[in-house]
Short mmCIF file of C-alpha atoms in Angstrom, two decimals:
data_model
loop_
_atom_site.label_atom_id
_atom_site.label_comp_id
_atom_site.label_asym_id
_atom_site.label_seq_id
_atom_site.Cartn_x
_atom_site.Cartn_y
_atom_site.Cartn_z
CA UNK A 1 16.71 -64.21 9.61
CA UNK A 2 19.18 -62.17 11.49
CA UNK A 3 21.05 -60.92 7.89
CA UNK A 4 16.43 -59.72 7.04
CA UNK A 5 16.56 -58.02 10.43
CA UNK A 6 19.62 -55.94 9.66
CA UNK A 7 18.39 -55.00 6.46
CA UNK A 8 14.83 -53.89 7.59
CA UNK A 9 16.57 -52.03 10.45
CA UNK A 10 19.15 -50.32 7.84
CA UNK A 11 16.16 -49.46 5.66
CA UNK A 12 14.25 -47.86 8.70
CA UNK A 13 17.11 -46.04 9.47
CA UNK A 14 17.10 -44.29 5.97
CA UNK A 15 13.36 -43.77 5.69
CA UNK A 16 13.34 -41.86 8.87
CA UNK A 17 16.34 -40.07 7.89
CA UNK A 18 14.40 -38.88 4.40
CA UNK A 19 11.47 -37.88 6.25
CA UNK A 20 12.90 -36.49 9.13
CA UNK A 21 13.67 -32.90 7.81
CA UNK A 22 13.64 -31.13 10.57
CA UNK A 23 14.31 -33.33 13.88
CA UNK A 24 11.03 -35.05 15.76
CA UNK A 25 10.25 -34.06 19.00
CA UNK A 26 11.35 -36.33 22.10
CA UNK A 27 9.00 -34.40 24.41
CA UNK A 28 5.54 -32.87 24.52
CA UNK A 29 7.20 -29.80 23.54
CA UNK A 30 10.42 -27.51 23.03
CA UNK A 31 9.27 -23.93 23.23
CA UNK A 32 12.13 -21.91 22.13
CA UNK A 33 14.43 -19.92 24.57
CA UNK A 34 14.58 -16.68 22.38
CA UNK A 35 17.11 -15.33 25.32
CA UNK A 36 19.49 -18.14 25.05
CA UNK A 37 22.83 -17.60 23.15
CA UNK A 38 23.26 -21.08 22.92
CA UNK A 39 24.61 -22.35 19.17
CA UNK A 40 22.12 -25.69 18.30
CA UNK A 41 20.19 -26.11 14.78
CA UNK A 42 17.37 -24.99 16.00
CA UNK A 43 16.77 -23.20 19.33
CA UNK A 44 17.39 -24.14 22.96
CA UNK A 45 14.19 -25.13 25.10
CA UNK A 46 12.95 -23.03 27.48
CA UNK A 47 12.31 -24.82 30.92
CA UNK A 48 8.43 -26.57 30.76
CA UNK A 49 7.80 -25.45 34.24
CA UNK A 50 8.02 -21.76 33.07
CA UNK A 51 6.06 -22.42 30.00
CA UNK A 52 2.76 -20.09 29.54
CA UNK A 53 -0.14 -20.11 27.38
CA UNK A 54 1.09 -16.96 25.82
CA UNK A 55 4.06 -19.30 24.18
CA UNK A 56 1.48 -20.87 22.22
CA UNK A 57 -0.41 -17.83 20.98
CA UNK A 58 0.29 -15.15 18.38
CA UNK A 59 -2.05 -12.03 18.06
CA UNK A 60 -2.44 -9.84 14.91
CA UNK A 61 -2.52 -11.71 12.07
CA UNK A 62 -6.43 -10.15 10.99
CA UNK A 63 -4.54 -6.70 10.93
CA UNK A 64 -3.58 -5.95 7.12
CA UNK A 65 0.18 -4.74 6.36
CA UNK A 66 1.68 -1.80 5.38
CA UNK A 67 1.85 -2.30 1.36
CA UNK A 68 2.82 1.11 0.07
CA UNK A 69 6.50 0.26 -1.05
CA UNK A 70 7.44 -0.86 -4.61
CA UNK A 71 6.51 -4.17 -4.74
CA UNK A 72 3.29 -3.47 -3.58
CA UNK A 73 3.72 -6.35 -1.07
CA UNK A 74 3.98 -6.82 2.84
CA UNK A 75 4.37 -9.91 5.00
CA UNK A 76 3.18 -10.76 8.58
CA UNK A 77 5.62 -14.11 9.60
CA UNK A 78 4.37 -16.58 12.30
CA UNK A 79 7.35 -18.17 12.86
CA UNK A 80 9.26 -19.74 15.93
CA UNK A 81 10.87 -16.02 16.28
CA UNK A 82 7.51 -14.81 16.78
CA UNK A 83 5.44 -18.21 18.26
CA UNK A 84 8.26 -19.67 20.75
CA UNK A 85 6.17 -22.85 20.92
CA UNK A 86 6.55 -23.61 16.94
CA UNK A 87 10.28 -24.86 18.46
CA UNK A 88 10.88 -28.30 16.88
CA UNK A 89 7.24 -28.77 15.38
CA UNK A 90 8.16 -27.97 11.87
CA UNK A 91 5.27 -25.36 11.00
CA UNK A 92 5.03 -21.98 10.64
CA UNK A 93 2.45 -19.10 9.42
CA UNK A 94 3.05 -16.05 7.01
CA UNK A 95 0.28 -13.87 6.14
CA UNK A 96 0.67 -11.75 2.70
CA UNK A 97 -1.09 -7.96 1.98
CA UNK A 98 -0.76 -6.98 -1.55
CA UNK A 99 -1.82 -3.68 -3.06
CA UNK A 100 -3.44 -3.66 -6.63
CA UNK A 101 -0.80 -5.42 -9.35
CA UNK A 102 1.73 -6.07 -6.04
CA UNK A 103 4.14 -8.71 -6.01
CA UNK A 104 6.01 -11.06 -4.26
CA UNK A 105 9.32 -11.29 -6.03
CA UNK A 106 11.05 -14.45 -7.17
CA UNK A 107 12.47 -16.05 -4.09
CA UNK A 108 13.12 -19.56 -2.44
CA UNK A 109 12.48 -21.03 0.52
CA UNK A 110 15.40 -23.66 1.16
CA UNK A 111 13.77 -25.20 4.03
CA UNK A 112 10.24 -25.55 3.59
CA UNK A 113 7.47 -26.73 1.48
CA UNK A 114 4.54 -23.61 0.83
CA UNK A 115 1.10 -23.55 0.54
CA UNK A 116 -1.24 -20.68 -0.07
CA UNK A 117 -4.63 -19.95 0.30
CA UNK A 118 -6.34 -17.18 -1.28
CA UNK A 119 -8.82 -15.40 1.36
CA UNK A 120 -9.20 -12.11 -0.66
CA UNK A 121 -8.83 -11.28 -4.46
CA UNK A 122 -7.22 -13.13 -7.54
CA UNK A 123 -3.56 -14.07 -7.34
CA UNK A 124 -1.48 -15.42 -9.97
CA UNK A 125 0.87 -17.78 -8.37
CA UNK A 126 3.93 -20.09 -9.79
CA UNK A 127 7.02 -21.79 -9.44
CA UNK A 128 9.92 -22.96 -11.91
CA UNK A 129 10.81 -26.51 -12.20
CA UNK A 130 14.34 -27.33 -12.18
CA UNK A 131 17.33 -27.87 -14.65
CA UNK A 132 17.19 -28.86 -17.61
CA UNK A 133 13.34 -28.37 -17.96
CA UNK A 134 13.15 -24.79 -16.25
CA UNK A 135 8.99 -24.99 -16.84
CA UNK A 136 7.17 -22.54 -15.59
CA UNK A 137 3.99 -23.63 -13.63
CA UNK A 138 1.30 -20.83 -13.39
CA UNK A 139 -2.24 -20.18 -12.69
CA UNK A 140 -4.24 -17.39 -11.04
CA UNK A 141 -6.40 -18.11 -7.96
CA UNK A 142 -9.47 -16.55 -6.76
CA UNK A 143 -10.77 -16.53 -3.06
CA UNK A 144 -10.29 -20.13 -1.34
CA UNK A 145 -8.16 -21.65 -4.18
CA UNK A 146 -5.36 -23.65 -2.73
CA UNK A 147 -1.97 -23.71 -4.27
CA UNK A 148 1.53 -25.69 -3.54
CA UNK A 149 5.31 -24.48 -3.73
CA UNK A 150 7.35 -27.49 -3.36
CA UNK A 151 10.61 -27.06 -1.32
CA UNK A 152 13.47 -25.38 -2.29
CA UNK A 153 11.85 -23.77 -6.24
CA UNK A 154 12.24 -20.50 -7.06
CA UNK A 155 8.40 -19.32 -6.79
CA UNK A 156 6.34 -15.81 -6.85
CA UNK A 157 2.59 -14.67 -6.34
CA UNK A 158 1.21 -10.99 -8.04
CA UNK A 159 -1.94 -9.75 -7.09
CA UNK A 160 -3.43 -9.23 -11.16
CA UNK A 161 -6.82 -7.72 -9.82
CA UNK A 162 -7.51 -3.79 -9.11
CA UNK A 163 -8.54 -4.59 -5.54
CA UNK A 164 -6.25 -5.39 -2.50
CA UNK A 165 -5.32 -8.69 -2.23
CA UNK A 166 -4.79 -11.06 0.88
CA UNK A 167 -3.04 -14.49 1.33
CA UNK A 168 -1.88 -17.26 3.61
CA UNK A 169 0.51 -19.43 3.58
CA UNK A 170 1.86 -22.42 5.99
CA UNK A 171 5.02 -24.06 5.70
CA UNK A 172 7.08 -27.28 6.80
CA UNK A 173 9.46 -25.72 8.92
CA UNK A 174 9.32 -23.64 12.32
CA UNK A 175 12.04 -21.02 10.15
CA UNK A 176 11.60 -21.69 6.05
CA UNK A 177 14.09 -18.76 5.73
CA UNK A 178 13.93 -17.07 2.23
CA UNK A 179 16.19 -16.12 -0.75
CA UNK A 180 14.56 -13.37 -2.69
CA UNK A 181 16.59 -13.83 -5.89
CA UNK A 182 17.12 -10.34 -7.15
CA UNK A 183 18.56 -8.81 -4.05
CA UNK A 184 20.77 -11.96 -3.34
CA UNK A 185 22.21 -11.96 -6.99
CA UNK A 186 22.40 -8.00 -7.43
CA UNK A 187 22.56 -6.89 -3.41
CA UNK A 188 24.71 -8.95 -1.82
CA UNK A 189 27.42 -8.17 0.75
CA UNK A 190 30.22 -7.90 -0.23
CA UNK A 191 29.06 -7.59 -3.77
CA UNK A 192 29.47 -10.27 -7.05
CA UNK A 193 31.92 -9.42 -9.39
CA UNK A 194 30.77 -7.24 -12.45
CA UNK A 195 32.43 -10.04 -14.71
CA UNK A 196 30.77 -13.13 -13.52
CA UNK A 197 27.64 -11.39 -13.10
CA UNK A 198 27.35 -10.27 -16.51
CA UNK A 199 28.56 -13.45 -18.03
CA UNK A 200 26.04 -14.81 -16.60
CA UNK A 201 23.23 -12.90 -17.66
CA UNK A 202 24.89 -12.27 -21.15
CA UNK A 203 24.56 -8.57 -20.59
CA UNK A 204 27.21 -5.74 -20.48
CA UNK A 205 29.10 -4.87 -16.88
CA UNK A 206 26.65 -1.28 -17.22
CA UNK A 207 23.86 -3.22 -16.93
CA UNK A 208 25.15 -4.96 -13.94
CA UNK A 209 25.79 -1.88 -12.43
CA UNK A 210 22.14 -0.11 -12.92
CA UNK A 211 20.97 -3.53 -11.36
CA UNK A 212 23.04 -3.71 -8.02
CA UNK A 213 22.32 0.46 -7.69
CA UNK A 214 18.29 -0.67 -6.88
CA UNK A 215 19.42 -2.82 -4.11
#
């Protein structure tokens, strides 16, 4: 009995620790110190007794963004930097404004799962599987289709009708952070080497070099 006890408890232990991707609340709730310069993964709490409605609320998220830039694109984030109260609940909010044929580039989001709802226009949406397959999953959505980016795949959504376009998305994690692939690759600071950049790619180092000048 007491060698089945230690093995349920082991096995709890590791179930909670899959799940648990970003840690559970212990109280009612943690709403995020934005003034602290305190180091924890996450952010500090705030003290409950100075907690206020307006924590819990975040205004503006009807009003459409700015898309004239050359992807087309803009982005409204609700996350904990904007809703203090999102601290330790593992949600957050991003609201996407795309001009005719815009796009939201390739990126990742290494902390969250992603899943978009189409309020205005048609959207083609999709996400590539990992190695070895690398399969491209794809479709285009129309108003109050429902699509999923699972954690961590390199993903993108293009607005293919001649309208404006609008979207929103919620994801697992109070800060899903984001790698948008072409400016990490070709933009970074300081920047990758010509020679492992176009080995890579199998291209020549001039090639490289009109790439990193767009970013």
């Amino acid at each position: 009995m007491e060698s089945q006890l230690v093995a349920f408890c082991l096995l709890a232990m590791t179930c909670t620790l899959a799940m648990a991707f970003e840690p559970s609340p212990l109280q009612d709730f943690c709403v995020a110190d934005l003034t602290s310069s305190a180091r924890v993964n996450g952010l500090v709490c705030m003290d409950s007794k100075l907690v206020q409605a307006e924590h819990f609320t975040y205004s503006g998220l009807h009003l459409a963004g700015n898309t004239s830039n050359p992807l087309g694109f803009s982005v409204n984030p609700v996350t904990v930097a904007q809703l203090p109260g999102l601290n330790t609940l593992g949600i957050a909010l991003v609201r996407f404004d795309y001009a005719p044929w815009g796009l939201a580039p390739l990126h990742v989001h290494p902390r969250a799962t992603e899943i978009i709802t189409v309020l205005e226009g048609s959207i083609q949406v999709g996400f590539v599987t990992s190695n070895p397959d690398n399969k491209l999953i794809s479709k285009v959505l129309q108003k109050g289709d429902v699509f999923v980016f699972p954690m961590g795949l390199v993903h993108f959504q293009r607005n293919v009708g001649y309208g404006n376009a609008v979207s929103i998305s919620a994801v697992s994690s109070q800060n899903p952070g984001i790698v948008i692939v072409a400016s990490s690759v070709f933009g970074s600071v300081p920047g990758i080497d010509d020679d492992v950049l176009a080995k890579a790619f199998q291209v020549d180092k001039s090639t490289i070099d009109r790439l990193k000048a767009q970013f």
